[in-house]
Amino acid sequence: MSSPTAPMSPIPGPDPVLPPDPVLPPEAVLPPEAVLPPEAALPPEAEPGASPAAFLLARGLARPGEAARWTPLAGGVSSDLWRVDLPGRSLCVKRALSRLRVAADWRAPVSRNAYEWAWMRFAARHRPDSVPELLAHDAEAGLFAMAFLPPERYPVWKTQLFHGRVEVTTAAAVGELLGTLHAASAKDADLAAEFATDDNFHALRVEPYLLATATAHPELSDLLHGLARRTATTHLALVHGDVSPKNILVGPAAPVLLDAECAWYGDPAFDLAFCVNHLLLKSLVLPAFREDLLRSAQVLAEQYLRCVDWEPRQALDARVASLLPALLLARVDGKSPAEYLTDDRHRQFVRVAATALLRSPLPTTADLLTTWTKALDGSTDTA
């Protein structure tokens, strides 16, 4: 969705290899007498409501008459995000959109901005190096401000992967971080009540990924609706909901997780499946780095599973293995197709492989990775 640095910077389009050192040019520079962002700095889909600049003034993060440069950051579909450069300091402001920037008509409650803020506060209590510093929040306006993390120190994991910098240690750290946060939240009745966001999660994940894909594949409808029901009715830990390489910064001390708009007290298997899914898809489109990407997926899952102490590991692992094929198919035929799956042969490979795995689910994530690897090795369309 969006992030305070480069998950909102340019991401791969038709050519999955990014140009070196992508930089977003400033879109607008404010005169010294103004702090409000000019219309040119606002995306055309900008929401009505409280001014982001007025929010900064009200919270004491900007001073009247102070020069400010607002740079809209591109790449997300669910929020407006700006880098704000003020004298001697920079920060980010984020505002949720009611209609997401995708081809399909995809709407979601802007109240998710408050849940994202709350998830980041939770994560900061347990892993302070793994979220940006939080600065201010306006729940009614759906706005919050957070520290800007410079990309030279906090590169986006997705950018690294598409540049061929595939480090298994990063994947291991992501798996350990995710497992630690899930373990810290498991069986917590207060968190379950605070993040009873079933409606948000349905709008942002269950419907656009599982149910929309069921509509596109009526022959798999019963299976996909069954996975949707199981996911929606499992409430075991605090789920981030968008653990994707574009929302992970490779920080100097630890990975930094961003964009928790989908935060929900639900099935932790969703987060692990969602992240491993991205690595599998990248292993398809980046054959030169395939071995390391598949190893990264394996190590991420292994490190995560070592943290599972709130339920039998075998039970969670089985849910991941059965959900993963649905998420693979959703990134081809759901409401949020992966932008780098531009080759029809790759999309068809995913359809065939995911369909077979849905119809004959495997008991473990490791088994699924083995089957996916063999399918890649045996295809003439994936080299």
Coordinates of C-alpha atoms in Angstrom, one line a residue:
M1 CA 0.0 0.0 0.0
S2 CA 2.2 2.9 1.2
S3 CA 5.2 3.7 3.3
P4 CA 7.2 6.6 4.7
T5 CA 10.1 6.2 2.2
A6 CA 10.5 4.2 -0.9
P7 CA 7.7 1.6 -0.8
M8 CA 6.1 4.6 -2.2
S9 CA 9.0 5.3 -4.5
P10 CA 9.1 3.9 -8.0
I11 CA 8.4 0.2 -8.2
P12 CA 8.8 -2.3 -11.1
G13 CA 6.5 -1.8 -14.0
P14 CA 6.5 -3.9 -17.2
D15 CA 10.3 -4.4 -16.9
P16 CA 10.9 -6.0 -13.5
V17 CA 14.4 -4.6 -13.3
L18 CA 14.5 -1.1 -11.8
P19 CA 16.9 1.6 -13.0
P20 CA 19.6 2.3 -10.5
D21 CA 19.0 4.7 -7.7
P22 CA 15.4 5.8 -8.5
V23 CA 14.7 9.2 -7.1
L24 CA 11.3 11.0 -6.9
P25 CA 11.5 14.6 -8.0
P26 CA 9.8 17.2 -5.8
E27 CA 6.4 18.0 -7.1
A28 CA 5.9 21.3 -5.4
V29 CA 7.9 23.8 -3.3
L30 CA 6.0 26.1 -1.0
P31 CA 6.7 29.8 -0.7
P32 CA 8.1 30.9 2.7
E33 CA 4.8 32.5 3.7
A34 CA 2.8 29.3 3.3
V35 CA 2.7 25.9 4.8
L36 CA -0.4 24.5 3.0
P37 CA 0.5 22.1 0.2
P38 CA -0.5 23.7 -3.2
E39 CA -3.1 21.9 -5.4
A40 CA -0.2 20.7 -7.6
A41 CA 1.2 18.7 -4.7
L42 CA -2.1 16.8 -4.1
P43 CA -3.0 13.7 -6.1
P44 CA -6.1 14.1 -8.3
E45 CA -7.9 11.6 -6.0
A46 CA -7.2 13.7 -2.9
E47 CA -9.9 13.2 -0.3
P48 CA -12.0 16.0 1.1
G49 CA -11.5 16.8 4.7
A50 CA -8.9 18.2 7.0
S51 CA -5.8 19.7 5.4
P52 CA -2.7 17.7 6.0
A53 CA -0.8 20.9 6.4
A54 CA -3.3 22.3 9.0
F55 CA -2.8 19.0 10.8
L56 CA 1.0 19.6 11.1
L57 CA 0.4 23.1 12.4
A58 CA -2.2 21.9 14.9
R59 CA 0.2 19.2 16.2
G60 CA 3.2 21.6 16.4
L61 CA 5.1 19.7 13.8
A62 CA 5.3 22.8 11.5
R63 CA 5.3 26.5 12.3
P64 CA 3.3 29.2 10.6
G65 CA 5.2 31.0 7.9
E66 CA 7.7 28.2 7.7
A67 CA 9.0 27.1 4.3
A68 CA 7.9 23.5 3.5
R69 CA 8.3 21.3 0.5
W70 CA 5.6 18.6 0.0
T71 CA 6.6 15.7 -2.2
P72 CA 3.8 13.2 -3.1
L73 CA 5.2 9.8 -3.0
A74 CA 4.0 7.4 -5.7
G75 CA 3.4 3.7 -5.8
G76 CA 0.7 3.0 -3.2
V77 CA -3.0 2.3 -4.0
S78 CA -4.7 3.0 -0.7
S79 CA -3.4 6.3 0.7
D80 CA -2.1 9.7 0.0
L81 CA 1.5 9.9 1.3
W82 CA 3.8 12.9 1.3
R83 CA 7.3 13.5 2.3
V84 CA 7.4 17.0 4.0
D85 CA 10.8 18.8 4.1
L86 CA 10.9 21.6 6.7
P87 CA 13.9 23.6 7.7
G88 CA 16.3 21.1 9.3
R89 CA 14.0 18.2 9.3
S90 CA 11.8 15.9 7.2
L91 CA 8.8 13.8 8.1
C92 CA 5.9 11.9 6.4
V93 CA 2.2 12.4 6.4
K94 CA -0.2 9.7 5.5
R95 CA -4.0 9.8 4.7
A96 CA -6.2 6.9 3.8
L97 CA -8.3 6.9 0.6
S98 CA -11.9 5.7 0.5
R99 CA -11.5 4.4 -3.0
L100 CA -8.2 2.6 -3.8
R101 CA -6.2 3.3 -6.9
V102 CA -6.8 0.1 -8.9
A103 CA -8.7 -0.6 -12.0
A104 CA -11.5 -2.4 -10.2
D105 CA -14.0 -0.5 -8.0
W106 CA -12.3 -1.2 -4.6
R107 CA -13.5 0.8 -1.6
A108 CA -12.5 0.5 2.1
P109 CA -13.2 2.4 5.3
V110 CA -10.8 5.3 6.0
S111 CA -11.0 4.3 9.7
R112 CA -8.2 1.8 8.8
N113 CA -5.8 4.7 9.3
A114 CA -6.4 4.6 13.0
Y115 CA -5.8 0.9 13.2
E116 CA -2.6 1.3 11.3
W117 CA -1.5 3.8 13.9
A118 CA -2.5 1.5 16.7
W119 CA -0.7 -1.4 15.1
M120 CA 2.5 0.6 14.9
R121 CA 2.2 1.6 18.5
F122 CA 1.9 -2.1 19.4
A123 CA 4.9 -3.0 17.3
A124 CA 7.0 -0.2 18.8
R125 CA 6.4 -1.6 22.3
H126 CA 7.9 -4.9 21.3
R127 CA 10.3 -4.1 18.5
P128 CA 11.0 -0.4 18.5
D129 CA 13.7 -0.7 15.7
S130 CA 11.1 -2.2 13.4
V131 CA 8.7 0.7 12.9
P132 CA 9.2 4.4 12.2
E133 CA 9.0 6.9 15.0
L134 CA 5.4 8.0 15.4
L135 CA 4.8 11.7 15.7
A136 CA 1.1 12.6 15.7
H137 CA -2.3 11.3 14.8
D138 CA -5.7 12.7 14.0
A139 CA -8.2 9.8 14.0
E140 CA -11.2 11.9 12.9
A141 CA -9.3 13.2 9.8
G142 CA -7.6 9.8 9.1
L143 CA -4.2 11.4 9.2
F144 CA -0.9 10.6 10.9
A145 CA 2.7 11.8 10.8
M146 CA 5.8 9.7 11.2
A147 CA 9.5 10.0 10.9
F148 CA 11.1 9.9 7.4
L149 CA 13.6 7.1 7.0
P150 CA 16.2 8.0 4.5
P151 CA 16.4 5.4 1.7
E152 CA 20.2 5.3 1.7
R153 CA 20.0 3.8 5.2
Y154 CA 16.7 2.1 4.9
P155 CA 16.4 0.6 1.4
V156 CA 13.2 -1.1 0.3
W157 CA 13.4 -4.9 0.3
K158 CA 11.5 -5.1 -3.0
T159 CA 13.9 -2.7 -4.7
Q160 CA 16.8 -4.8 -3.5
L161 CA 15.2 -8.0 -4.7
F162 CA 14.6 -6.7 -8.2
H163 CA 18.1 -5.4 -8.4
G164 CA 19.3 -8.9 -7.6
R165 CA 20.4 -8.3 -4.1
V166 CA 18.8 -11.3 -2.5
E167 CA 20.2 -11.9 0.9
V168 CA 18.8 -14.8 2.8
T169 CA 19.7 -13.2 6.1
T170 CA 17.1 -10.5 5.4
A171 CA 14.4 -13.1 4.8
A172 CA 15.4 -14.8 8.0
A173 CA 15.1 -11.5 10.0
V174 CA 11.7 -10.8 8.5
G175 CA 10.4 -14.2 9.5
E176 CA 11.8 -13.9 13.0
L177 CA 10.3 -10.4 13.4
L178 CA 6.9 -11.4 12.1
G179 CA 6.8 -14.5 14.4
T180 CA 7.9 -12.5 17.4
L181 CA 5.1 -9.9 16.9
H182 CA 2.5 -12.6 16.4
A183 CA 3.7 -14.4 19.6
A184 CA 3.6 -11.2 21.6
S185 CA -0.1 -10.6 20.6
A186 CA -1.4 -14.2 20.7
K187 CA -4.3 -14.9 23.1
D188 CA -4.5 -11.2 24.2
A189 CA -8.1 -10.4 24.8
D190 CA -7.4 -6.6 24.9
L191 CA -5.8 -6.6 21.5
A192 CA -8.5 -8.8 20.2
A193 CA -11.1 -6.2 21.3
E194 CA -9.0 -3.3 20.0
F195 CA -8.5 -4.8 16.6
A196 CA -11.9 -6.3 16.0
T197 CA -11.6 -5.0 12.4
D198 CA -13.3 -7.8 10.6
D199 CA -15.1 -5.4 8.2
N200 CA -11.9 -3.7 7.3
F201 CA -10.1 -6.9 6.7
H202 CA -13.0 -8.2 4.6
A203 CA -12.9 -5.1 2.4
L204 CA -9.1 -5.0 2.1
R205 CA -8.2 -8.6 1.9
V206 CA -10.9 -11.3 1.9
E207 CA -13.1 -9.8 -0.8
P208 CA -10.5 -8.4 -3.2
Y209 CA -8.2 -11.4 -2.9
L210 CA -10.2 -14.5 -2.2
L211 CA -13.8 -13.7 -3.2
A212 CA -13.0 -11.7 -6.3
T213 CA -10.7 -14.6 -7.4
A214 CA -13.6 -17.0 -6.8
T215 CA -15.7 -14.9 -9.2
A216 CA -13.0 -15.1 -11.8
H217 CA -12.7 -18.9 -11.3
P218 CA -16.2 -20.4 -10.7
E219 CA -14.7 -23.9 -10.9
L220 CA -12.7 -23.1 -7.8
S221 CA -15.4 -21.1 -6.1
D222 CA -16.2 -23.6 -3.3
L223 CA -12.6 -24.0 -2.4
L224 CA -11.9 -20.3 -2.3
H225 CA -15.1 -19.4 -0.4
G226 CA -14.1 -22.1 2.1
L227 CA -10.6 -20.5 2.6
A228 CA -12.3 -17.1 3.0
R229 CA -14.6 -18.4 5.7
R230 CA -11.8 -20.1 7.5
T231 CA -9.6 -17.1 7.4
A232 CA -12.3 -14.7 8.5
T233 CA -13.3 -16.8 11.5
T234 CA -9.9 -17.6 12.9
H235 CA -8.9 -15.1 15.6
L236 CA -5.5 -16.0 17.2
A237 CA -3.1 -13.1 16.9
L238 CA -2.6 -9.5 15.7
V239 CA -2.2 -9.7 11.9
H240 CA -0.4 -6.9 9.9
G241 CA -2.2 -7.8 6.7
D242 CA 0.3 -6.5 4.1
V243 CA 3.6 -8.1 4.8
S244 CA 5.1 -7.5 1.4
P245 CA 8.6 -6.7 0.3
K246 CA 7.4 -3.2 -0.8
N247 CA 6.4 -2.5 2.8
I248 CA 9.6 -3.7 4.4
L249 CA 12.7 -1.6 4.8
V250 CA 16.1 -3.2 5.3
G251 CA 17.2 -1.2 8.3
P252 CA 20.7 -1.1 9.8
A253 CA 19.4 -2.8 13.0
A254 CA 16.4 -4.8 11.9
P255 CA 13.7 -4.9 9.2
V256 CA 11.2 -2.1 9.4
L257 CA 7.5 -3.0 8.8
L258 CA 5.2 -0.4 7.2
D259 CA 1.7 0.1 6.0
A260 CA -0.4 -1.8 8.5
E261 CA -3.8 -0.5 7.3
C262 CA -5.1 -4.0 7.2
A263 CA -4.3 -4.6 10.9
W264 CA -6.7 -7.2 12.3
Y265 CA -6.9 -9.7 15.2
G266 CA -7.2 -12.8 13.2
D267 CA -5.3 -15.6 11.5
P268 CA -1.5 -15.2 11.7
A269 CA -1.2 -17.7 8.9
F270 CA -2.3 -15.0 6.5
D271 CA 0.7 -12.8 7.1
L272 CA 3.2 -15.6 6.5
A273 CA 1.4 -16.8 3.4
F274 CA 1.1 -13.3 2.1
C275 CA 4.9 -12.6 2.4
V276 CA 6.0 -16.0 1.0
N277 CA 3.6 -15.5 -1.9
H278 CA 5.6 -12.5 -3.0
L279 CA 8.9 -14.3 -3.0
L280 CA 7.4 -17.2 -5.0
L281 CA 6.1 -14.8 -7.6
K282 CA 9.4 -13.1 -7.9
S283 CA 11.1 -16.4 -8.3
L284 CA 9.0 -16.8 -11.4
V285 CA 9.8 -13.5 -13.1
L286 CA 13.5 -13.3 -11.9
P287 CA 15.0 -16.6 -13.1
A288 CA 18.6 -15.3 -12.6
F289 CA 17.9 -14.9 -8.9
R290 CA 15.5 -17.9 -8.5
E291 CA 17.6 -20.1 -6.3
D292 CA 18.2 -17.4 -3.7
L293 CA 14.6 -16.2 -3.8
L294 CA 13.3 -19.8 -3.2
R295 CA 15.9 -20.2 -0.4
S296 CA 14.7 -16.9 1.1
A297 CA 11.1 -18.1 1.1
Q298 CA 12.2 -21.3 2.8
V299 CA 14.3 -19.6 5.5
L300 CA 11.6 -17.0 6.2
A301 CA 9.0 -19.6 6.8
E302 CA 11.4 -21.7 9.0
Q303 CA 12.4 -18.8 11.1
Y304 CA 8.8 -17.8 11.6
L305 CA 7.6 -21.2 12.5
R306 CA 10.2 -21.4 15.3
C307 CA 8.4 -18.6 17.0
V308 CA 5.0 -20.3 17.0
D309 CA 4.0 -21.2 20.5
W310 CA 0.4 -20.2 20.7
E311 CA -0.9 -23.2 18.7
P312 CA 0.5 -26.4 17.2
R313 CA 3.0 -25.4 14.5
Q314 CA 1.7 -28.1 12.3
A315 CA -1.8 -26.6 12.4
L316 CA -0.6 -23.1 11.4
D317 CA 1.8 -24.5 8.8
A318 CA -1.1 -26.4 7.1
R319 CA -3.2 -23.3 6.9
V320 CA -0.4 -21.4 5.3
A321 CA 0.1 -24.2 2.7
S322 CA -3.5 -24.3 1.8
L323 CA -3.9 -20.4 1.6
L324 CA -0.8 -19.8 -0.4
P325 CA -2.2 -21.1 -3.7
A326 CA -5.2 -18.9 -3.4
L327 CA -3.0 -15.8 -2.8
L328 CA -0.9 -16.8 -5.8
L329 CA -4.0 -17.0 -8.0
A330 CA -5.3 -13.7 -6.5
R331 CA -2.2 -11.8 -7.7
V332 CA -3.2 -12.8 -11.3
D333 CA -7.0 -12.7 -11.3
G334 CA -8.0 -10.8 -8.1
K335 CA -8.5 -7.1 -7.7
S336 CA -4.8 -6.4 -7.0
P337 CA -2.8 -8.2 -9.7
A338 CA 1.0 -8.1 -9.3
E339 CA 2.2 -5.3 -11.6
Y340 CA 5.3 -7.3 -12.6
L341 CA 3.4 -10.3 -13.9
T342 CA 3.3 -8.8 -17.5
D343 CA 4.1 -12.0 -19.4
D344 CA 1.0 -14.1 -20.3
R345 CA 3.1 -17.2 -20.0
H346 CA 3.9 -16.3 -16.4
R347 CA 0.3 -15.6 -15.5
Q348 CA -0.8 -18.9 -17.0
F349 CA 1.9 -20.8 -15.1
V350 CA 0.6 -19.3 -11.9
R351 CA -3.0 -20.3 -12.8
V352 CA -2.1 -23.9 -13.6
A353 CA 0.2 -24.3 -10.6
A354 CA -2.1 -22.6 -8.1
T355 CA -5.2 -24.5 -9.3
A356 CA -3.4 -27.9 -8.9
L357 CA -2.3 -26.9 -5.3
L358 CA -5.8 -25.7 -4.4
R359 CA -7.4 -28.9 -5.6
S360 CA -4.7 -31.1 -3.8
P361 CA -3.5 -29.1 -0.8
L362 CA -0.2 -30.0 0.7
P363 CA 0.3 -30.4 4.5
T364 CA 3.3 -28.0 4.9
T365 CA 4.8 -24.9 3.5
A366 CA 8.0 -26.8 2.8
D367 CA 6.1 -29.3 0.7
L368 CA 4.5 -26.5 -1.3
L369 CA 7.9 -24.8 -1.9
T370 CA 9.2 -28.1 -3.2
T371 CA 6.3 -28.6 -5.6
W372 CA 6.5 -25.0 -6.8
T373 CA 10.3 -25.4 -7.4
K374 CA 9.7 -28.6 -9.4
A375 CA 7.0 -26.9 -11.5
L376 CA 9.4 -24.0 -12.3
D377 CA 12.2 -26.5 -13.2
G378 CA 9.9 -28.4 -15.5
S379 CA 8.4 -25.5 -17.4
T380 CA 9.8 -24.2 -20.6
D381 CA 8.0 -20.9 -20.0
T382 CA 9.7 -19.8 -16.8
A383 CA 13.4 -19.8 -17.8

